[in-house]
XYZ file of N, CA and C in Angstrom:
516
model
N 0.760 213.629 -61.847
C 1.839 214.428 -62.408
C 2.739 214.905 -61.265
N 4.015 214.821 -61.481
C 4.973 215.163 -60.431
C 5.073 216.676 -60.234
N 5.815 217.054 -59.200
C 6.006 218.475 -58.908
C 7.078 219.097 -59.788
N 7.847 218.254 -60.481
C 8.916 218.746 -61.335
C 8.775 218.106 -62.712
N 9.048 218.885 -63.721
C 8.955 218.408 -65.093
C 10.146 217.511 -65.403
N 9.881 216.309 -65.899
C 10.958 215.397 -66.284
C 11.353 215.731 -67.715
N 12.518 216.350 -67.850
C 12.973 216.810 -69.153
C 13.554 215.661 -69.974
N 13.151 215.588 -71.218
C 13.720 214.669 -72.197
C 13.623 215.369 -73.555
N 14.178 214.801 -74.620
C 14.114 215.490 -75.912
C 12.693 215.817 -76.380
N 11.737 214.925 -76.162
C 10.358 215.205 -76.580
C 9.767 216.396 -75.833
N 9.987 216.444 -74.537
C 9.500 217.575 -73.738
C 10.224 218.855 -74.165
N 11.486 218.733 -74.524
C 12.244 219.897 -75.005
C 11.616 220.468 -76.270
N 11.178 219.605 -77.188
C 10.510 220.066 -78.414
C 9.224 220.816 -78.053
N 8.442 220.246 -77.149
C 7.187 220.883 -76.723
C 7.473 222.251 -76.117
N 8.502 222.349 -75.282
C 8.858 223.637 -74.678
C 9.183 224.675 -75.745
N 9.959 224.297 -76.746
C 10.284 225.227 -77.825
C 9.054 225.621 -78.622
N 8.218 224.637 -78.922
C 7.045 224.884 -79.759
C 6.016 225.787 -79.085
N 5.844 225.644 -77.784
C 4.795 226.432 -77.118
C 5.359 227.553 -76.248
N 6.622 227.902 -76.448
C 7.266 228.888 -75.575
C 6.618 230.267 -75.617
N 6.000 230.649 -76.721
C 5.389 231.982 -76.810
C 3.960 232.030 -76.280
N 3.316 230.879 -76.117
C 1.913 230.870 -75.689
C 1.720 230.422 -74.252
N 2.767 229.985 -73.581
C 2.630 229.323 -72.291
C 1.973 230.195 -71.222
N 2.032 231.498 -71.342
C 1.382 232.351 -70.342
C -0.135 232.328 -70.467
N -0.657 231.906 -71.620
C -2.097 231.848 -71.817
C -2.627 230.417 -71.791
N -1.960 229.520 -72.504
C -2.391 228.130 -72.619
C -1.212 227.305 -73.125
N -1.393 226.006 -73.176
C -0.376 225.139 -73.761
C -0.831 224.866 -75.184
N -0.072 225.346 -76.157
C -0.499 225.125 -77.531
C 0.380 225.812 -78.545
N -0.005 225.632 -79.805
C 0.732 226.212 -80.928
C -0.244 226.709 -81.985
N 0.272 227.526 -82.895
C -0.436 227.921 -84.115
C 0.492 227.571 -85.267
N -0.025 226.800 -86.216
C 0.820 226.398 -87.343
C -0.021 226.130 -88.574
N 0.558 226.398 -89.734
C -0.103 226.050 -90.994
C 0.363 224.698 -91.499
N 1.268 224.055 -90.779
C 1.822 222.777 -91.210
C 1.219 221.623 -90.410
N 0.505 220.755 -91.112
C -0.171 219.636 -90.464
C 0.815 218.719 -89.733
N 2.000 218.520 -90.308
C 2.997 217.651 -89.680
C 3.468 218.212 -88.333
N 3.537 219.531 -88.220
C 3.933 220.159 -86.952
C 2.830 219.954 -85.915
N 1.583 220.172 -86.335
C 0.435 219.974 -85.440
C 0.399 218.523 -84.964
N 0.563 217.585 -85.886
C 0.537 216.163 -85.525
C 1.629 215.822 -84.514
N 2.838 216.322 -84.740
C 3.938 216.028 -83.811
C 3.654 216.614 -82.435
N 3.177 217.859 -82.386
C 2.892 218.498 -81.102
C 1.820 217.721 -80.331
N 0.742 217.353 -81.011
C -0.350 216.625 -80.351
C 0.134 215.255 -79.886
N 0.837 214.537 -80.741
C 1.322 213.197 -80.383
C 2.266 213.260 -79.183
N 3.219 214.180 -79.211
C 4.153 214.292 -78.086
C 3.430 214.676 -76.801
N 2.454 215.582 -76.888
C 1.702 216.001 -75.699
C 0.931 214.828 -75.107
N 0.330 214.022 -75.976
C -0.415 212.860 -75.494
C 0.538 211.814 -74.910
N 1.645 211.550 -75.599
C 2.595 210.530 -75.140
C 3.314 210.936 -73.854
N 3.768 212.176 -73.783
C 4.583 212.619 -72.649
C 3.767 212.995 -71.415
N 2.589 213.564 -71.631
C 1.819 214.097 -70.506
C 0.487 213.389 -70.285
N 0.180 212.399 -71.114
C -1.073 211.672 -70.958
C -2.306 212.504 -71.280
N -2.148 213.500 -72.121
C -3.288 214.330 -72.512
C -4.231 213.477 -73.353
N -5.494 213.474 -72.997
C -6.482 212.692 -73.741
C -6.854 213.427 -75.023
N -7.073 212.674 -76.105
C -7.397 213.307 -77.394
C -8.587 214.265 -77.330
N -9.592 213.942 -76.521
C -10.776 214.815 -76.445
C -10.512 216.108 -75.676
N -9.354 216.221 -75.042
C -8.987 217.447 -74.318
C -8.213 218.431 -75.196
N -7.772 217.956 -76.363
C -7.017 218.806 -77.287
C -8.001 219.561 -78.169
N -7.943 220.883 -78.109
C -8.840 221.729 -78.896
C -8.113 222.183 -80.156
N -8.711 221.881 -81.307
C -8.103 222.268 -82.580
C -9.119 223.057 -83.384
N -8.716 224.259 -83.781
C -9.555 225.067 -84.668
C -8.685 225.526 -85.825
N -9.333 225.840 -86.930
C -8.579 226.273 -88.106
C -9.227 227.506 -88.699
N -8.376 228.461 -89.052
C -8.846 229.685 -89.689
C -7.794 230.141 -90.693
N -8.219 230.346 -91.917
C -7.334 230.810 -92.998
C -6.109 229.911 -93.175
N -6.306 228.604 -93.040
C -5.214 227.659 -93.252
C -4.244 227.510 -92.097
N -4.538 228.158 -90.976
C -3.669 228.061 -89.796
C -4.425 227.328 -88.693
N -3.824 226.265 -88.185
C -4.438 225.502 -87.097
C -4.013 226.082 -85.757
N -4.979 226.222 -84.882
C -4.730 226.658 -83.510
C -4.988 225.432 -82.638
N -3.950 224.926 -81.997
C -4.033 223.705 -81.207
C -3.701 224.052 -79.768
N -4.586 223.681 -78.850
C -4.298 223.985 -77.448
C -5.008 223.016 -76.525
N -4.519 222.956 -75.322
C -5.190 222.236 -74.256
C -4.894 222.955 -72.952
N -5.756 222.735 -71.999
C -5.626 223.412 -70.714
C -5.334 222.391 -69.623
N -4.307 222.653 -68.855
C -3.942 221.844 -67.709
C -3.085 222.759 -66.838
N -3.681 223.312 -65.800
C -3.002 224.352 -65.021
C -1.718 223.848 -64.359
N -1.713 222.621 -63.879
C -0.511 222.088 -63.235
C 0.621 221.933 -64.257
N 0.305 221.355 -65.416
C 1.308 221.178 -66.465
C 1.772 222.527 -67.000
N 0.849 223.452 -67.151
C 1.207 224.795 -67.629
C 2.225 225.441 -66.689
N 2.007 225.284 -65.402
C 2.923 225.838 -64.401
C 4.302 225.157 -64.493
N 4.319 223.837 -64.672
C 5.588 223.115 -64.801
C 6.349 223.546 -66.052
N 5.638 223.691 -67.166
C 6.277 224.133 -68.408
C 6.784 225.568 -68.283
N 5.979 226.432 -67.680
C 6.390 227.832 -67.492
C 7.628 227.914 -66.600
N 7.669 227.100 -65.547
C 8.845 227.071 -64.665
C 10.086 226.616 -65.430
N 9.929 225.609 -66.279
C 11.062 225.128 -67.080
C 11.526 226.209 -68.049
N 10.587 226.934 -68.657
C 10.957 227.991 -69.599
C 11.682 229.143 -68.911
N 11.394 229.368 -67.636
C 12.126 230.397 -66.888
C 13.598 230.004 -66.720
N 13.869 228.704 -66.769
C 15.239 228.197 -66.603
C 15.851 227.744 -67.927
N 15.251 228.131 -69.040
C 15.659 227.580 -70.342
C 17.114 227.855 -70.705
N 17.656 228.991 -70.303
C 19.053 229.272 -70.668
C 20.018 228.320 -69.954
N 19.613 227.783 -68.805
C 20.436 226.779 -68.115
C 20.148 225.381 -68.654
N 18.877 225.112 -68.979
C 18.497 223.780 -69.463
C 19.076 223.461 -70.833
N 19.179 224.483 -71.682
C 19.579 224.254 -73.074
C 20.884 224.968 -73.429
N 21.838 224.958 -72.503
C 23.084 225.685 -72.762
C 24.122 224.849 -73.498
N 23.886 223.554 -73.621
C 24.841 222.690 -74.308
C 24.287 222.231 -75.649
N 25.165 221.964 -76.567
C 24.800 221.496 -77.908
C 24.556 219.985 -77.833
N 23.303 219.594 -77.613
C 22.945 218.181 -77.493
C 21.526 217.969 -78.030
N 20.997 216.760 -77.872
C 19.654 216.463 -78.387
C 18.572 217.297 -77.713
N 18.755 217.627 -76.452
C 17.762 218.428 -75.738
C 17.646 219.819 -76.365
N 18.789 220.475 -76.539
C 18.752 221.818 -77.128
C 18.374 221.751 -78.604
N 18.762 220.689 -79.313
C 18.374 220.546 -80.721
C 16.857 220.427 -80.847
N 16.237 219.664 -79.970
C 14.774 219.529 -79.997
C 14.102 220.849 -79.624
N 14.645 221.553 -78.628
C 14.074 222.848 -78.245
C 14.121 223.816 -79.424
N 15.276 223.924 -80.066
C 15.436 224.838 -81.201
C 14.582 224.374 -82.383
N 14.470 223.068 -82.591
C 13.609 222.550 -83.661
C 12.152 222.923 -83.402
N 11.717 222.842 -82.142
C 10.356 223.267 -81.793
C 10.146 224.742 -82.070
N 11.138 225.556 -81.710
C 11.067 226.990 -82.019
C 10.940 227.208 -83.523
N 11.808 226.544 -84.294
C 11.816 226.757 -85.739
C 10.527 226.255 -86.393
N 10.064 225.072 -86.001
C 8.861 224.514 -86.621
C 7.646 225.410 -86.423
N 7.567 226.094 -85.290
C 6.394 226.926 -84.999
C 6.641 228.404 -85.281
N 7.830 228.913 -84.993
C 8.089 230.352 -85.111
C 9.123 230.703 -86.174
N 9.465 229.755 -87.013
C 10.512 229.999 -87.992
C 10.049 229.887 -89.423
N 10.976 230.147 -90.301
C 10.714 230.033 -91.724
C 11.994 230.258 -92.497
N 11.861 230.173 -93.804
C 12.995 230.417 -94.686
C 12.513 231.309 -95.818
N 13.224 232.389 -96.061
C 12.930 233.236 -97.220
C 14.235 233.475 -97.980
N 14.228 234.427 -98.894
C 15.416 234.667 -99.719
C 16.638 235.070 -98.898
N 16.438 235.581 -97.684
C 17.565 235.959 -96.822
C 18.071 234.780 -95.990
N 17.331 233.678 -96.000
C 17.738 232.497 -95.253
C 16.766 232.137 -94.148
N 17.155 231.191 -93.284
C 16.282 230.790 -92.184
C 16.193 231.886 -91.119
N 15.028 231.964 -90.486
C 14.813 232.975 -89.453
C 13.865 232.443 -88.388
N 13.867 233.100 -87.257
C 12.940 232.849 -86.158
C 12.268 234.170 -85.828
N 10.982 234.117 -85.514
C 10.217 235.335 -85.242
C 10.094 235.570 -83.736
N 10.245 236.821 -83.337
C 9.973 237.279 -81.963
C 10.723 236.495 -80.889
N 11.991 236.273 -81.100
C 12.795 235.574 -80.102
C 13.096 236.505 -78.938
N 13.030 235.963 -77.737
C 13.398 236.781 -76.583
C 14.897 236.624 -76.321
N 15.400 237.373 -75.372
C 16.846 237.361 -75.107
C 17.329 235.982 -74.664
N 16.483 235.235 -73.975
C 16.856 233.882 -73.554
C 17.058 232.951 -74.733
N 16.144 233.016 -75.709
C 16.282 232.176 -76.901
C 17.523 232.555 -77.698
N 17.777 233.845 -77.812
C 18.965 234.300 -78.539
C 20.246 233.852 -77.828
N 20.235 233.856 -76.495
C 21.391 233.386 -75.726
C 21.602 231.887 -75.933
N 20.520 231.126 -75.942
C 20.626 229.685 -76.195
C 21.280 229.444 -77.548
N 20.803 230.157 -78.567
C 21.372 229.993 -79.909
C 22.863 230.324 -79.923
N 23.241 231.426 -79.288
C 24.663 231.805 -79.233
C 25.494 230.745 -78.506
N 24.967 230.243 -77.384
C 25.701 229.240 -76.604
C 25.974 227.965 -77.390
N 25.092 227.639 -78.329
C 25.279 226.407 -79.105
C 25.899 226.685 -80.475
N 26.379 227.917 -80.662
C 27.120 228.245 -81.873
C 26.287 228.694 -83.060
N 25.044 229.081 -82.815
C 24.173 229.586 -83.879
C 24.086 231.099 -83.710
N 24.504 231.833 -84.722
C 24.556 233.289 -84.642
C 23.397 233.904 -85.420
N 22.877 235.004 -84.896
C 21.711 235.644 -85.508
C 21.965 237.121 -85.765
N 21.131 237.660 -86.645
C 21.135 239.090 -86.932
C 19.674 239.537 -86.907
N 19.383 240.517 -86.080
C 18.012 240.991 -85.909
C 17.617 241.950 -87.029
N 16.454 241.708 -87.644
C 15.862 242.633 -88.611
C 14.373 242.687 -88.316
N 13.958 243.743 -87.652
C 12.561 243.844 -87.235
C 12.264 242.768 -86.207
N 11.176 242.033 -86.416
C 10.816 240.971 -85.473
C 11.484 239.639 -85.821
N 12.235 239.607 -86.916
C 12.879 238.366 -87.350
C 14.347 238.335 -86.941
N 14.761 237.180 -86.440
C 16.169 236.924 -86.142
C 16.684 235.980 -87.220
N 17.459 236.528 -88.160
C 18.002 235.717 -89.250
C 19.224 234.950 -88.769
N 19.334 233.723 -89.214
C 20.459 232.873 -88.856
C 21.637 233.212 -89.766
N 22.751 233.625 -89.174
C 23.929 234.032 -89.944
C 24.679 232.819 -90.498
N 24.678 231.724 -89.751
C 25.347 230.499 -90.203
C 24.292 229.413 -90.473
N 23.553 229.554 -91.598
C 22.418 228.670 -91.866
C 22.773 227.191 -91.996
N 23.920 226.853 -92.559
C 24.226 225.425 -92.702
C 24.459 224.782 -91.333
N 25.082 225.494 -90.404
C 25.268 224.971 -89.044
C 23.915 224.821 -88.350
N 23.042 225.798 -88.541
C 21.707 225.764 -87.935
C 20.892 224.601 -88.482
N 20.816 224.512 -89.818
C 20.010 223.464 -90.446
C 20.561 222.082 -90.099
N 21.875 221.950 -90.053
C 22.477 220.681 -89.671
C 22.154 220.301 -88.237
N 22.106 221.293 -87.359
C 21.824 221.056 -85.947
C 20.406 220.544 -85.726
N 19.429 221.073 -86.472
C 18.035 220.676 -86.241
C 17.502 219.664 -87.255
N 18.293 219.286 -88.257
C 17.810 218.421 -89.347
C 17.217 217.099 -88.858
N 17.769 216.504 -87.832
C 17.247 215.230 -87.322
C 16.106 215.407 -86.333
N 15.726 216.645 -86.043
C 14.751 216.908 -84.992
C 13.531 217.688 -85.472
N 13.697 218.482 -86.493
C 12.627 219.340 -86.996
C 11.725 218.581 -87.962
N 10.441 218.871 -87.902
C 9.490 218.313 -88.857
C 9.670 218.994 -90.209
N 9.999 220.271 -90.195
C 10.083 221.053 -91.426
C 11.441 220.975 -92.113
N 12.483 220.665 -91.370
C 13.823 220.578 -91.957
C 14.231 219.109 -91.975
N 14.011 218.467 -93.084
C 14.379 217.060 -93.209
C 15.859 216.950 -93.557
N 16.390 215.761 -93.406
C 17.784 215.523 -93.782
C 17.985 215.816 -95.266
N 16.968 215.464 -96.083
C 17.068 215.689 -97.525
C 17.107 217.184 -97.835
N 16.254 217.945 -97.170
C 16.218 219.396 -97.402
C 17.537 220.033 -96.968
N 18.080 219.549 -95.858
C 19.365 220.064 -95.390
C 20.458 219.759 -96.412
N 20.494 218.527 -96.908
C 21.507 218.146 -97.899
C 21.382 219.002 -99.153
N 20.145 219.289 -99.574
C 19.927 220.122 -100.758
C 20.414 221.549 -100.502
N 20.134 222.098 -99.305
C 20.560 223.471 -99.012
C 22.085 223.579 -98.969
N 22.751 222.543 -98.485
C 24.214 222.538 -98.466
C 24.745 222.464 -99.896
N 24.125 221.614 -100.719
C 24.549 221.482 -102.120
C 24.324 222.786 -102.883
N 23.197 223.458 -102.627
C 22.892 224.730 -103.288
C 23.874 225.826 -102.885
N 24.381 225.749 -101.660
C 25.302 226.776 -101.162
C 26.685 226.657 -101.806
N 26.972 225.499 -102.383
C 28.307 225.278 -102.986
C 28.416 225.861 -104.340
């Protein structure tokens, strides 16, 4: 493994997905099997993580997926410290990062799409790419949901193109 993380869209998704856990381990918590599958597959493909090194446990319908690799953890943590510079443009890299955030830390309720416990860096990234938020408790609600859903529709496991098209049609 090199001394510097080679950033690509897949690695960007992993960074978004595990951004809240990186200080403890590399991993995610999700109730969606498709999100877990994507995270594990990308980790194995991008970093050569062996399947037997991935620890998966489940409790109350939520899967906890993690693996330990101190060198990779340090590289990912270093990249996350620079995330506002890495993801300041509206492109596939930032779309994958935001899709990773949404797939693991997001949801949709009657008020619209939201992200939970975003730090100031994540909120700055969203603003830089034209996604506006409104804070309510620990949730950051997306003020322009059609722009947000359109931005991540090709990258998110949870927001398919069909779901995006339906949400746009429902908004009319």
